[in-house]
């Protein structure tokens, strides 16, 4: 923008621009500004978080107001020479990334998501590079993705190159953290590599970090949206140092390499705390390390935050209103059962309730709740802890998992003596929870008397809104859509892939579920020893939607794809 244009234009605030463009109403703006005053965060963040606008809409509005070109997709393959033209200190301070240069015209194209620093960006880049900057605007999501790709990952690669050049074993004493941590330790290549892996995983919103030794190299993979992705490899000679560093952070025994070990530590990034649960396991090529990443703020989630369909949310809320009985959450490892239990407890938290949990391990710290961790090595099992908990005058008990007959029996007996009991089982669907309890040795009559309901769930990846493509609903699903969702359009979406989603077509995950409420008819069937198929038939007749049927609603709404639903749930 020329200086004379800059002087003659009256700049509007972002809220005014969005109102003028019809993206939000004056009422929306007033509500968002009230929220902003209470949470003390930028208005743009409030508008996006509360669903009034998207980052893309905000970027378009700002580009129009400031007469800047809009870059909807930052190039994936930027010349490293261009990246290195601007020091990282300037990149971080002004949120600007160079992506193209013209040596003949002495011009450099840069992209930013922040308009308040335009004058300083232009001055700094002219002074630093000697080139005339052409500034483009992009959305915050696009900028964050590009920054991670071109700067965060680059750091990791630079460290690995240092280690390849060194080609020496790292001594464990060089990594040991004393009470007074020295700058030399923090700048050691191994320490910086571990820090980079953790930081990169958190910024990629990964749930797990896998560090896997093989014959010639060590491979690092992140689990993002439930799918493992290879991130990098590093020299085999550095692996013992990496494992030792992780063990030191986790307070594990660095001299013990023959036995599995479990530990935990936490990090803080951007004012958010993350707990990392660490597991080491000996393999033929060295110790494998897996770090599970848990975001502490997730411990404050409620049922409405988890993505349940409105239909199943109401059924679940109906279940947890009961003062006593047992509610089971089922699904495989990694299906979000713990998060759901935390959300249920947050709904039930009250000064009049004594809530006690028994977990292995304690994943989320829940404010105002008494949480206990089992320790089988000293005989402190779920069953033994549950006996003790019953003497603590509880109102609500959460048992992390029912693994054996004794625990199942005690949990059911507790639910029959005036307590609301929440627990999990590893089963494929809601009706199979009944046969699982019977197989554990629980009397069907006790099950029918105590069980309130079963929630079974899975996590599916959600489509990237920047690149998803609408197509006609496939023929075999039209009848189901007509029966269950007559008000929704008969379309589905397919995953395409773009820079925002790293070409996967998906960003984030959501839940699909089925909620079986135990009523008198189903109780009678349980006592009679009905099969899973019979229980499912009656449950569907009584209003239960299967996981596939629940997933179909998200397919029709463009949230996920048929392929994702089929990956975790059976059409039958």
XYZ file of C-alpha atoms in Angstrom:
572
model
C 0.000 0.000 0.000
C 1.380 3.478 -0.905
C 1.898 6.056 1.825
C -0.708 8.479 0.399
C -3.279 5.661 0.300
C -2.370 4.741 3.871
C -2.964 8.326 5.019
C -6.341 8.753 3.309
C -7.934 5.478 4.440
C -9.791 5.294 7.743
C -8.953 1.943 9.224
C -11.725 0.019 10.930
C -11.415 -2.472 13.716
C -11.674 -6.150 12.788
C -15.139 -6.406 14.340
C -16.465 -3.541 12.204
C -14.999 -5.101 9.046
C -16.657 -8.463 9.740
C -20.003 -6.759 10.425
C -19.748 -4.750 7.173
C -19.062 -7.948 5.241
C -22.045 -9.712 6.824
C -19.913 -12.397 8.478
C -21.150 -11.478 11.964
C -23.962 -9.299 13.292
C -23.710 -6.320 15.641
C -25.181 -8.562 18.348
C -22.477 -11.187 17.721
C -19.804 -8.485 17.962
C -21.209 -7.139 21.238
C -21.303 -10.651 22.741
C -17.740 -11.407 21.593
C -16.454 -8.120 23.001
C -18.038 -8.896 26.366
C -16.305 -12.284 26.348
C -13.041 -10.615 25.324
C -13.162 -8.271 28.293
C -13.574 -11.221 30.677
C -10.969 -13.559 29.167
C -8.541 -10.736 28.173
C -7.592 -12.224 24.796
C -7.511 -10.749 21.264
C -10.934 -10.307 19.669
C -9.965 -12.470 16.677
C -9.212 -15.451 18.929
C -12.534 -15.020 20.738
C -14.486 -14.811 17.462
C -12.883 -18.028 16.180
C -13.075 -19.991 19.437
C -16.769 -19.218 19.926
C -17.684 -19.995 16.303
C -18.556 -16.479 15.094
C -15.910 -16.516 12.331
C -13.027 -18.569 10.952
C -9.379 -17.526 10.650
C -9.829 -17.594 6.861
C -12.719 -15.095 7.058
C -10.701 -12.835 9.367
C -7.703 -12.969 6.995
C -9.912 -12.090 4.003
C -11.460 -9.168 5.882
C -8.062 -7.800 6.958
C -6.599 -8.225 3.453
C -9.492 -6.200 2.054
C -9.171 -3.474 4.699
C -5.395 -3.108 4.368
C -5.357 -3.578 0.583
C -2.991 -6.553 0.861
C -2.884 -9.603 -1.421
C -4.266 -12.746 0.255
C -2.240 -15.970 0.128
C -4.659 -18.852 0.739
C -1.953 -21.519 0.514
C 1.726 -21.008 1.355
C 4.025 -22.912 -1.077
C 5.233 -26.257 0.280
C 8.695 -26.193 -1.291
C 10.320 -22.875 -0.440
C 13.966 -22.502 -1.492
C 16.162 -22.842 1.647
C 18.182 -19.817 0.431
C 14.994 -17.732 0.614
C 14.182 -18.999 4.133
C 17.689 -18.104 5.333
C 17.485 -14.513 4.033
C 15.502 -13.434 7.114
C 16.890 -14.269 10.590
C 14.678 -16.441 12.746
C 14.567 -13.730 15.430
C 12.727 -11.457 12.981
C 10.494 -14.323 11.827
C 9.386 -14.983 15.406
C 9.128 -11.339 16.483
C 7.029 -10.150 13.535
C 5.389 -13.439 12.455
C 6.647 -13.240 8.892
C 7.902 -15.967 6.528
C 9.738 -15.323 3.211
C 8.610 -17.556 0.347
C 9.925 -16.139 -2.957
C 12.593 -13.694 -4.185
C 13.460 -11.894 -7.407
C 17.164 -11.057 -7.540
C 16.837 -8.871 -10.653
C 14.137 -6.636 -9.152
C 15.582 -6.957 -5.634
C 12.158 -8.020 -4.336
C 11.251 -10.585 -1.710
C 7.740 -11.905 -1.101
C 6.806 -12.531 2.529
C 3.640 -13.706 4.233
C 2.248 -12.805 7.661
C -0.930 -13.286 9.676
C -0.427 -10.088 11.687
C -1.282 -6.660 10.200
C -0.359 -4.531 13.213
C 3.365 -4.836 12.444
C 3.273 -3.992 8.727
C 5.426 -0.870 9.000
C 8.072 -2.585 11.142
C 8.071 -5.690 8.902
C 8.814 -3.587 5.827
C 11.570 -1.609 7.586
C 13.276 -4.637 9.129
C 13.274 -6.694 5.920
C 14.598 -3.807 3.812
C 17.381 -3.218 6.325
C 18.244 -6.915 6.788
C 18.059 -8.167 3.187
C 18.445 -5.072 1.031
C 15.397 -6.299 -0.875
C 12.015 -4.558 -1.215
C 9.359 -6.670 0.611
C 5.993 -7.512 -0.928
C 3.742 -8.457 1.982
C 0.988 -11.054 1.664
C -1.601 -11.899 4.308
C -2.690 -15.428 5.264
C -4.814 -17.101 7.942
C -3.329 -17.996 11.317
C -3.768 -21.744 10.658
C -1.794 -21.502 7.393
C 0.952 -19.471 9.043
C 1.316 -21.891 11.989
C 1.527 -24.892 9.646
C 4.201 -23.235 7.496
C 6.177 -22.101 10.545
C 6.233 -25.670 11.908
C 7.343 -27.088 8.541
C 10.086 -24.584 7.764
C 11.447 -23.736 11.214
C 10.533 -26.285 13.915
C 11.339 -29.341 11.783
C 14.437 -27.625 10.406
C 15.878 -27.387 13.927
C 15.485 -31.139 14.426
C 17.208 -31.872 11.113
C 20.098 -29.554 11.980
C 20.626 -31.350 15.308
C 20.547 -34.775 13.618
C 23.184 -33.544 11.169
C 25.347 -32.501 14.149
C 24.988 -35.993 15.589
C 25.858 -37.661 12.276
C 29.012 -35.579 12.024
C 29.975 -36.318 15.647
C 29.584 -40.118 15.276
C 30.441 -40.664 18.943
C 28.535 -42.183 21.818
C 27.008 -39.604 24.147
C 28.060 -40.129 27.746
C 25.216 -40.403 30.219
C 26.983 -38.110 32.678
C 26.828 -35.327 30.065
C 23.014 -35.524 30.184
C 22.434 -35.807 33.913
C 20.316 -33.022 35.353
C 21.730 -31.754 38.618
C 19.829 -29.436 40.946
C 21.578 -26.518 39.263
C 20.978 -27.179 35.562
C 23.785 -25.724 33.473
C 23.574 -23.938 30.152
C 25.956 -26.546 28.707
C 23.444 -29.339 29.395
C 20.596 -27.382 27.805
C 22.620 -26.739 24.632
C 23.894 -30.344 24.235
C 22.752 -31.842 20.887
C 20.917 -34.779 22.515
C 19.043 -32.490 24.884
C 18.080 -30.151 22.040
C 16.948 -33.123 19.927
C 14.646 -34.463 22.665
C 13.273 -30.962 23.301
C 12.686 -30.501 19.570
C 10.824 -33.835 19.271
C 8.531 -32.969 22.180
C 7.912 -29.419 20.975
C 7.212 -30.595 17.420
C 4.773 -33.275 18.606
C 2.811 -30.782 20.686
C 2.648 -28.271 17.834
C 1.487 -31.049 15.480
C -1.179 -31.976 18.069
C 0.198 -35.519 18.263
C -1.101 -37.902 20.929
C 2.050 -40.074 21.062
C 5.757 -39.977 20.191
C 7.336 -43.304 19.151
C 11.150 -43.590 19.204
C 12.013 -46.949 17.609
C 15.535 -48.398 17.236
C 16.271 -50.602 14.222
C 19.435 -52.217 12.894
C 20.958 -49.151 11.183
C 18.977 -46.150 12.417
C 16.409 -44.929 14.918
C 13.015 -43.838 13.568
C 10.790 -41.214 15.196
C 7.050 -41.279 14.499
C 4.168 -39.120 15.755
C 0.608 -40.391 16.107
C -1.544 -37.571 14.730
C -5.319 -37.978 14.500
C -4.893 -41.666 15.341
C -2.451 -42.376 12.489
C 1.327 -42.825 12.868
C 3.492 -40.588 10.659
C 7.251 -40.891 10.194
C 8.915 -37.626 11.221
C 12.669 -38.265 11.078
C 15.482 -40.694 11.800
C 18.736 -40.173 13.686
C 22.033 -42.114 13.984
C 21.976 -45.353 15.963
C 25.044 -44.365 17.993
C 23.058 -41.504 19.588
C 20.141 -43.636 20.764
C 21.430 -44.548 24.217
C 21.874 -40.836 24.899
C 18.316 -40.034 23.783
C 16.861 -42.806 25.962
C 18.952 -41.683 28.939
C 17.755 -38.101 28.511
C 14.102 -39.193 28.481
C 14.684 -41.426 31.522
C 16.300 -38.563 33.427
C 13.303 -36.311 32.694
C 10.976 -39.120 33.855
C 12.954 -40.025 37.025
C 13.645 -43.541 35.711
C 16.716 -45.746 36.270
C 19.135 -44.962 33.418
C 21.274 -48.025 34.245
C 18.359 -50.490 33.811
C 18.044 -51.467 30.128
C 16.738 -55.039 30.437
C 13.300 -54.335 31.958
C 10.383 -52.121 30.845
C 9.945 -48.919 32.860
C 7.147 -46.358 33.221
C 7.427 -42.731 34.285
C 6.113 -39.245 33.624
C 7.122 -35.594 33.408
C 5.534 -32.386 32.221
C 6.421 -29.461 29.953
C 4.859 -26.025 29.502
C 4.484 -24.487 26.032
C 2.607 -21.264 25.248
C 1.170 -21.100 28.781
C -0.308 -24.602 28.406
C 0.892 -27.561 30.487
C 1.323 -30.990 28.903
C 1.868 -34.206 30.877
C 3.980 -36.860 29.163
C 3.576 -40.495 30.217
C 6.725 -42.406 29.309
C 7.073 -46.128 28.621
C 10.370 -47.834 27.750
C 10.635 -51.394 26.424
C 13.738 -53.433 25.517
C 13.898 -54.717 21.900
C 16.622 -56.603 20.034
C 18.073 -53.315 18.706
C 17.785 -51.262 21.902
C 15.102 -49.665 24.038
C 11.933 -48.411 22.373
C 10.394 -45.286 23.942
C 6.757 -44.192 23.685
C 5.590 -40.882 25.149
C 1.839 -40.288 25.523
C 1.000 -36.551 25.476
C -1.875 -35.365 27.666
C -3.033 -31.759 27.577
C -3.827 -30.660 31.125
C -6.664 -28.344 30.020
C -8.477 -31.442 28.686
C -9.229 -32.283 32.325
C -11.763 -29.436 32.312
C -13.781 -30.692 29.338
C -17.486 -31.349 29.655
C -19.740 -33.663 27.637
C -20.755 -30.878 25.252
C -17.080 -30.350 24.304
C -16.462 -33.910 23.056
C -18.357 -33.846 19.761
C -21.172 -36.285 20.580
C -24.213 -36.056 18.321
C -27.100 -34.195 19.946
C -29.123 -37.429 20.002
C -26.501 -39.438 21.923
C -25.533 -36.489 24.135
C -29.103 -36.328 25.441
C -29.148 -40.098 26.036
C -25.848 -39.947 27.947
C -27.019 -36.989 30.024
C -30.177 -38.980 30.824
C -28.019 -41.849 32.143
C -25.835 -39.786 34.461
C -28.862 -38.273 36.217
C -29.365 -41.555 38.123
C -28.249 -41.427 41.791
C -26.956 -45.009 41.778
C -26.175 -47.840 39.379
C -23.267 -48.583 37.034
C -22.485 -46.904 33.699
C -19.898 -48.476 31.397
C -17.843 -46.801 28.658
C -16.431 -49.291 26.144
C -14.028 -49.226 23.234
C -10.445 -50.173 22.334
C -7.328 -48.423 23.620
C -7.117 -44.890 22.267
C -10.845 -44.451 21.643
C -11.225 -41.568 24.119
C -12.804 -43.474 27.028
C -10.745 -41.683 29.698
C -11.588 -38.272 28.255
C -15.291 -39.154 28.277
C -15.136 -40.299 31.905
C -13.399 -37.042 32.860
C -16.151 -35.071 31.092
C -18.859 -37.046 32.925
C -17.148 -36.404 36.275
C -16.953 -32.686 35.449
C -20.721 -32.725 34.858
C -21.308 -34.455 38.190
C -18.847 -32.411 40.267
C -20.621 -30.651 43.114
C -19.748 -29.617 46.647
C -22.368 -32.075 47.904
C -20.783 -35.067 46.117
C -17.787 -37.072 47.301
C -16.177 -38.335 44.074
C -13.300 -40.834 44.207
C -11.462 -42.323 41.221
C -9.287 -45.456 41.030
C -6.997 -45.324 37.993
C -3.994 -47.024 36.416
C -2.373 -44.594 35.901
C -3.962 -41.234 36.772
C -4.054 -39.536 33.363
C -5.795 -36.232 34.063
C -5.739 -34.315 37.350
C -9.335 -33.220 38.055
C -9.799 -30.339 40.451
C -12.007 -31.168 43.447
C -11.863 -34.946 42.916
C -10.011 -37.518 45.064
C -7.883 -39.532 42.631
C -6.071 -42.754 43.570
C -3.583 -44.817 41.567
C -3.308 -48.593 41.784
C 0.064 -50.287 42.270
C -0.130 -54.043 41.547
C 3.550 -54.515 42.496
C 2.677 -53.961 46.161
C -0.715 -55.676 45.928
C -2.718 -52.456 45.517
C -5.094 -53.712 42.801
C -8.359 -52.223 41.560
C -10.307 -54.638 43.761
C -8.316 -53.899 46.921
C -8.497 -50.149 46.357
C -12.236 -50.366 45.665
C -12.799 -52.069 49.027
C -10.993 -49.189 50.742
C -12.864 -46.556 48.734
C -16.203 -47.954 49.884
C -15.182 -47.096 53.461
C -14.577 -43.451 52.450
C -18.290 -42.557 52.185
C -18.282 -41.956 48.401
C -21.240 -40.781 46.328
C -19.645 -41.403 42.927
C -16.854 -43.887 42.174
C -14.880 -44.086 38.953
C -13.010 -47.377 38.381
C -10.500 -46.934 35.560
C -11.063 -50.406 34.089
C -12.858 -53.619 34.965
C -10.276 -56.340 34.256
C -11.338 -59.306 36.386
C -14.267 -60.943 38.149
C -13.405 -59.553 41.583
C -13.339 -55.933 40.397
C -16.528 -56.413 38.364
C -18.317 -58.004 41.315
C -17.263 -55.245 43.724
C -18.183 -52.468 41.268
C -21.641 -53.944 40.741
C -22.201 -54.469 44.451
C -21.152 -50.834 45.085
C -23.650 -49.643 42.458
C -26.405 -51.615 44.222
C -25.724 -50.010 47.601
C -26.421 -46.392 46.730
C -23.338 -45.409 44.683
C -23.056 -44.241 41.078
C -20.186 -46.220 39.545
C -18.434 -45.299 36.281
C -16.017 -47.678 34.588
C -14.625 -48.939 31.277
C -14.474 -52.252 29.430
C -12.643 -53.298 26.276
C -15.476 -54.425 23.970
C -16.384 -53.787 20.334
C -19.879 -52.400 20.909
C -22.395 -51.637 23.632
C -24.354 -54.956 23.676
C -21.157 -57.033 23.917
C -20.427 -55.428 27.305
C -23.113 -57.709 28.772
C -21.505 -60.927 27.512
C -18.079 -59.630 28.616
C -19.333 -59.262 32.208
C -20.953 -62.715 32.057
C -17.661 -64.177 30.783
C -15.895 -62.582 33.751
C -18.208 -64.598 35.986
C -20.803 -61.991 37.019
C -24.354 -63.269 37.598
C -26.693 -62.024 34.780
C -29.287 -61.128 37.405
C -26.824 -58.775 39.143
C -25.958 -57.221 35.777
C -29.617 -56.617 34.928
C -30.289 -55.125 38.361
C -27.320 -52.741 38.520
C -26.453 -51.720 34.948
C -27.925 -48.378 33.852
C -26.430 -48.216 30.385
C -23.420 -48.689 28.131
C -21.705 -46.055 25.987
C -19.494 -47.469 23.240
C -17.351 -45.069 21.227
C -14.637 -44.645 18.605
C -12.650 -41.685 17.293
C -12.759 -40.770 13.597
C -10.732 -38.163 11.754
C -12.529 -34.973 10.751
C -12.291 -33.521 7.251
C -10.087 -30.528 6.507
C -12.437 -27.618 5.823
C -9.920 -26.040 3.432
C -9.972 -28.829 0.852
C -12.926 -31.217 1.386
C -15.018 -31.839 -1.719
C -18.767 -32.450 -1.864
C -20.033 -35.484 -3.820
C -23.329 -37.312 -4.157
C -24.148 -39.803 -1.389
C -23.394 -43.382 -2.429
C -26.463 -45.437 -3.285
C -26.161 -48.089 -0.537
C -26.447 -45.411 2.168
C -29.399 -43.428 0.798
C -32.030 -45.600 2.514
C -30.347 -45.217 5.916
C -30.108 -41.449 5.421
C -33.788 -41.244 4.424
C -34.848 -43.212 7.504
C -32.680 -41.605 10.190
C -31.880 -38.128 8.872
C -34.662 -36.981 6.507
C -33.811 -33.302 7.084
C -30.163 -33.558 5.974
C -28.920 -33.161 2.406
C -28.135 -36.403 0.557
C -24.451 -35.626 0.043
C -21.129 -36.715 1.468
C -17.625 -35.253 1.279
C -14.314 -36.757 0.259
C -10.843 -36.020 1.593
C -8.640 -34.186 -0.928
C -5.482 -32.913 0.790
C -3.816 -29.505 0.987
C -1.047 -27.713 2.856
C -3.252 -27.007 5.878
C -3.776 -30.734 6.530
C -0.326 -31.835 5.281
C -2.017 -33.472 2.259
C -3.926 -35.974 4.417
C -7.386 -34.472 3.834
C -8.109 -34.577 7.585
C -7.519 -32.277 10.559
C -8.507 -33.320 14.092
C -10.791 -36.067 15.371
C -14.315 -36.416 16.699
C -16.310 -39.150 18.400
C -18.960 -41.515 17.064
C -20.888 -43.564 19.591
C -23.825 -45.748 20.538
C -25.692 -45.487 23.837
C -27.617 -48.527 25.070
C -30.004 -47.621 27.896
C -30.995 -50.614 30.006
C -34.780 -50.638 30.402
C -37.144 -53.336 31.713
C -37.328 -55.200 28.394
C -33.527 -55.365 28.032
C -33.171 -56.373 31.720
C -35.501 -59.296 31.083
C -33.439 -60.318 28.030
C -30.182 -60.195 30.066
C -31.612 -62.515 32.751
C -32.758 -64.925 30.031
C -29.197 -65.065 28.647
C -29.933 -63.319 25.335
C -27.147 -63.193 22.738
C -25.389 -60.002 21.623
C -27.412 -59.968 18.385
C -30.700 -60.257 20.280
C -29.682 -57.517 22.719
C -28.670 -55.239 19.840
C -31.974 -55.862 18.035
C -33.995 -54.930 21.142
C -31.728 -51.954 21.956
C -32.181 -50.544 18.448
C -35.903 -51.081 18.720
C -35.761 -49.087 21.989
C -33.952 -46.149 20.367
C -30.235 -47.007 20.202
C -28.418 -45.849 17.076
C -25.400 -47.963 16.189
C -21.980 -46.359 15.848
C -22.210 -46.567 12.066
C -25.618 -44.884 12.103
C -24.277 -42.178 14.423
C -21.297 -41.725 12.113
C -23.627 -41.330 9.141
C -24.969 -38.092 10.641
C -21.416 -36.695 10.693
C -20.904 -37.906 7.106
C -24.032 -36.084 5.881
C -22.977 -32.930 7.760
C -19.541 -32.963 6.097
C -17.654 -33.601 9.343
C -16.042 -36.916 8.324
C -16.075 -39.475 5.508
C -17.753 -42.829 4.985
C -14.288 -44.409 4.798
C -13.408 -43.144 8.269
C -16.661 -44.453 9.761
C -16.190 -47.833 8.064
C -12.628 -47.984 9.426
C -13.873 -48.146 13.026
C -17.514 -49.307 12.847
C -19.380 -52.113 11.106
C -22.160 -51.306 8.635
C -23.979 -54.476 9.721
